[in-house]
C-alpha cells in the first residue's frame, strides 16, 4: 500500500481524452515527465488530483468505474474518452467512499 495521488490529466492535443493515473510524487511532476517522454506536441495539464493512502487501489477503482461506464478506449492504456466532469465526479465518489467507510484506505 503506497500513499500518493490519483490524477486526471488533460492535453489540448488529445481532445476529449483524459489520462487517469497514480503517482507517489506530485502530479504536476508526473505530468512533466509524461509530456517530455511521449512525444505529444503539447504539455499535459493536471485537471484534478486526490491524495489517497493507497494509490494502487484508488487507481484500480477509478479505472474499473470508468470502464464500466464505457469510457475506456484501450485496455492497455490509462486514457478515457470521457467528459472531464465525469472523471472528476468519479474521483469525488472515491473521496466519499473514504469518508463513509470506517476502515477505508482512501483519504482526502
PDB file of C-alpha atoms in Angstrom:
ATOM      1  CA  UNK A   1       0.000   0.000   0.000  1.00  0.00           C
ATOM      2  CA  UNK A   2       1.501   3.314  -1.125  1.00  0.00           C
ATOM      3  CA  UNK A   3       0.330   6.780  -0.243  1.00  0.00           C
ATOM      4  CA  UNK A   4       0.120   9.037  -3.224  1.00  0.00           C
ATOM      5  CA  UNK A   5      -2.190  10.681  -5.703  1.00  0.00           C
ATOM      6  CA  UNK A   6      -4.651   9.641  -8.325  1.00  0.00           C
ATOM      7  CA  UNK A   7      -4.917  12.293 -11.004  1.00  0.00           C
ATOM      8  CA  UNK A   8      -6.720  13.344 -14.138  1.00  0.00           C
ATOM      9  CA  UNK A   9      -4.515  14.810 -16.854  1.00  0.00           C
ATOM     10  CA  UNK A  10      -5.701  16.535 -19.996  1.00  0.00           C
ATOM     11  CA  UNK A  11      -3.814  17.589 -23.091  1.00  0.00           C
ATOM     12  CA  UNK A  12      -5.021  20.121 -25.683  1.00  0.00           C
ATOM     13  CA  UNK A  13      -3.653  17.856 -28.431  1.00  0.00           C
ATOM     14  CA  UNK A  14      -5.773  14.930 -27.251  1.00  0.00           C
ATOM     15  CA  UNK A  15      -9.247  16.438 -27.381  1.00  0.00           C
ATOM     16  CA  UNK A  16     -11.835  14.533 -25.356  1.00  0.00           C
ATOM     17  CA  UNK A  17      -9.319  12.198 -23.700  1.00  0.00           C
ATOM     18  CA  UNK A  18      -8.433  12.158 -20.012  1.00  0.00           C
ATOM     19  CA  UNK A  19      -5.486  10.239 -18.589  1.00  0.00           C
ATOM     20  CA  UNK A  20      -6.296   8.779 -15.173  1.00  0.00           C
ATOM     21  CA  UNK A  21      -3.259   7.536 -13.287  1.00  0.00           C
ATOM     22  CA  UNK A  22      -1.419   7.365  -9.997  1.00  0.00           C
ATOM     23  CA  UNK A  23       1.852   8.646  -8.613  1.00  0.00           C
ATOM     24  CA  UNK A  24       3.682   8.835  -5.320  1.00  0.00           C
ATOM     25  CA  UNK A  25       5.158  12.169  -6.478  1.00  0.00           C
ATOM     26  CA  UNK A  26       3.372  15.430  -7.104  1.00  0.00           C
ATOM     27  CA  UNK A  27       1.043  15.002 -10.100  1.00  0.00           C
ATOM     28  CA  UNK A  28       2.492  18.138 -11.728  1.00  0.00           C
ATOM     29  CA  UNK A  29       5.909  16.456 -11.746  1.00  0.00           C
ATOM     30  CA  UNK A  30       4.393  13.339 -13.312  1.00  0.00           C
ATOM     31  CA  UNK A  31       2.655  15.451 -15.954  1.00  0.00           C
ATOM     32  CA  UNK A  32       6.026  16.975 -16.913  1.00  0.00           C
ATOM     33  CA  UNK A  33       7.585  13.504 -17.219  1.00  0.00           C
ATOM     34  CA  UNK A  34       4.790  12.221 -19.431  1.00  0.00           C
ATOM     35  CA  UNK A  35       4.845  15.364 -21.563  1.00  0.00           C
ATOM     36  CA  UNK A  36       8.551  15.064 -22.272  1.00  0.00           C
ATOM     37  CA  UNK A  37       8.668  11.319 -22.897  1.00  0.00           C
ATOM     38  CA  UNK A  38       5.589  10.663 -25.014  1.00  0.00           C
ATOM     39  CA  UNK A  39       6.326  12.975 -27.902  1.00  0.00           C
ATOM     40  CA  UNK A  40       2.979  14.739 -27.754  1.00  0.00           C
ATOM     41  CA  UNK A  41       3.061  18.257 -29.199  1.00  0.00           C
ATOM     42  CA  UNK A  42       1.624  19.977 -26.087  1.00  0.00           C
ATOM     43  CA  UNK A  43       2.034  19.601 -22.339  1.00  0.00           C
ATOM     44  CA  UNK A  44      -0.245  17.542 -20.100  1.00  0.00           C
ATOM     45  CA  UNK A  45      -2.130  19.598 -17.519  1.00  0.00           C
ATOM     46  CA  UNK A  46      -3.244  18.348 -14.101  1.00  0.00           C
ATOM     47  CA  UNK A  47      -7.005  18.865 -14.175  1.00  0.00           C
ATOM     48  CA  UNK A  48      -7.708  17.258 -10.797  1.00  0.00           C
ATOM     49  CA  UNK A  49      -5.888  15.261  -8.138  1.00  0.00           C
ATOM     50  CA  UNK A  50      -6.780  13.436  -4.935  1.00  0.00           C
ATOM     51  CA  UNK A  51      -4.327  12.345  -2.239  1.00  0.00           C
ATOM     52  CA  UNK A  52      -5.037   8.799  -1.031  1.00  0.00           C
ATOM     53  CA  UNK A  53      -3.466   6.361   1.395  1.00  0.00           C
ATOM     54  CA  UNK A  54      -3.459   3.565  -1.229  1.00  0.00           C
ATOM     55  CA  UNK A  55      -2.939   4.904  -4.733  1.00  0.00           C
ATOM     56  CA  UNK A  56      -2.774   1.414  -6.277  1.00  0.00           C
ATOM     57  CA  UNK A  57      -6.270   0.591  -5.008  1.00  0.00           C
ATOM     58  CA  UNK A  58      -7.630   4.046  -5.861  1.00  0.00           C
ATOM     59  CA  UNK A  59      -6.344   3.914  -9.449  1.00  0.00           C
ATOM     60  CA  UNK A  60      -7.754   0.421  -9.982  1.00  0.00           C
ATOM     61  CA  UNK A  61     -11.105   1.534  -8.542  1.00  0.00           C
ATOM     62  CA  UNK A  62     -11.271   4.547 -10.867  1.00  0.00           C
ATOM     63  CA  UNK A  63     -10.232   2.583 -13.951  1.00  0.00           C
ATOM     64  CA  UNK A  64     -12.873  -0.078 -13.213  1.00  0.00           C
ATOM     65  CA  UNK A  65     -15.581   2.510 -12.575  1.00  0.00           C
ATOM     66  CA  UNK A  66     -14.820   4.460 -15.763  1.00  0.00           C
ATOM     67  CA  UNK A  67     -14.523   1.259 -17.798  1.00  0.00           C
ATOM     68  CA  UNK A  68     -17.951   0.076 -16.567  1.00  0.00           C
ATOM     69  CA  UNK A  69     -19.347   3.394 -17.798  1.00  0.00           C
ATOM     70  CA  UNK A  70     -17.897   2.655 -21.258  1.00  0.00           C
ATOM     71  CA  UNK A  71     -15.198   5.336 -21.311  1.00  0.00           C
ATOM     72  CA  UNK A  72     -12.008   3.237 -21.599  1.00  0.00           C
ATOM     73  CA  UNK A  73     -10.589   3.344 -25.120  1.00  0.00           C
ATOM     74  CA  UNK A  74      -7.833   0.729 -24.781  1.00  0.00           C
ATOM     75  CA  UNK A  75      -7.435  -1.948 -22.109  1.00  0.00           C
ATOM     76  CA  UNK A  76      -3.664  -1.394 -22.018  1.00  0.00           C
ATOM     77  CA  UNK A  77      -3.796   2.393 -21.629  1.00  0.00           C
ATOM     78  CA  UNK A  78      -4.902   4.822 -18.934  1.00  0.00           C
ATOM     79  CA  UNK A  79      -6.830   7.057 -21.347  1.00  0.00           C
ATOM     80  CA  UNK A  80     -10.576   7.508 -21.196  1.00  0.00           C
ATOM     81  CA  UNK A  81     -12.859   9.157 -23.731  1.00  0.00           C
ATOM     82  CA  UNK A  82     -14.934  10.840 -21.048  1.00  0.00           C
ATOM     83  CA  UNK A  83     -16.100  14.328 -20.170  1.00  0.00           C
ATOM     84  CA  UNK A  84     -13.712  15.806 -17.620  1.00  0.00           C
ATOM     85  CA  UNK A  85     -16.565  16.466 -15.182  1.00  0.00           C
ATOM     86  CA  UNK A  86     -17.464  12.746 -15.291  1.00  0.00           C
ATOM     87  CA  UNK A  87     -13.894  11.820 -14.356  1.00  0.00           C
ATOM     88  CA  UNK A  88     -13.791  14.415 -11.577  1.00  0.00           C
ATOM     89  CA  UNK A  89     -17.156  13.203 -10.246  1.00  0.00           C
ATOM     90  CA  UNK A  90     -15.748   9.667 -10.161  1.00  0.00           C
ATOM     91  CA  UNK A  91     -12.766  10.962  -8.206  1.00  0.00           C
ATOM     92  CA  UNK A  92     -15.101  12.752  -5.806  1.00  0.00           C
ATOM     93  CA  UNK A  93     -17.006   9.490  -5.399  1.00  0.00           C
ATOM     94  CA  UNK A  94     -13.718   7.872  -4.457  1.00  0.00           C
ATOM     95  CA  UNK A  95     -13.195  10.545  -1.788  1.00  0.00           C
ATOM     96  CA  UNK A  96     -16.717   9.998  -0.444  1.00  0.00           C
ATOM     97  CA  UNK A  97     -16.091   6.277  -0.101  1.00  0.00           C
ATOM     98  CA  UNK A  98     -13.151   7.136   2.130  1.00  0.00           C
ATOM     99  CA  UNK A  99     -15.334   9.335   4.317  1.00  0.00           C
ATOM    100  CA  UNK A 100     -18.155   6.817   4.585  1.00  0.00           C
ATOM    101  CA  UNK A 101     -16.252   3.601   5.243  1.00  0.00           C
ATOM    102  CA  UNK A 102     -14.975   3.119   8.760  1.00  0.00           C
ATOM    103  CA  UNK A 103     -11.744   1.324   7.824  1.00  0.00           C
ATOM    104  CA  UNK A 104     -11.203   2.833   4.401  1.00  0.00           C
ATOM    105  CA  UNK A 105      -7.814   3.295   2.791  1.00  0.00           C
ATOM    106  CA  UNK A 106      -8.916   6.437   0.963  1.00  0.00           C
ATOM    107  CA  UNK A 107      -8.188   9.893   2.376  1.00  0.00           C
ATOM    108  CA  UNK A 108      -8.813  13.496   1.386  1.00  0.00           C
TER     109      UNK A 108
END
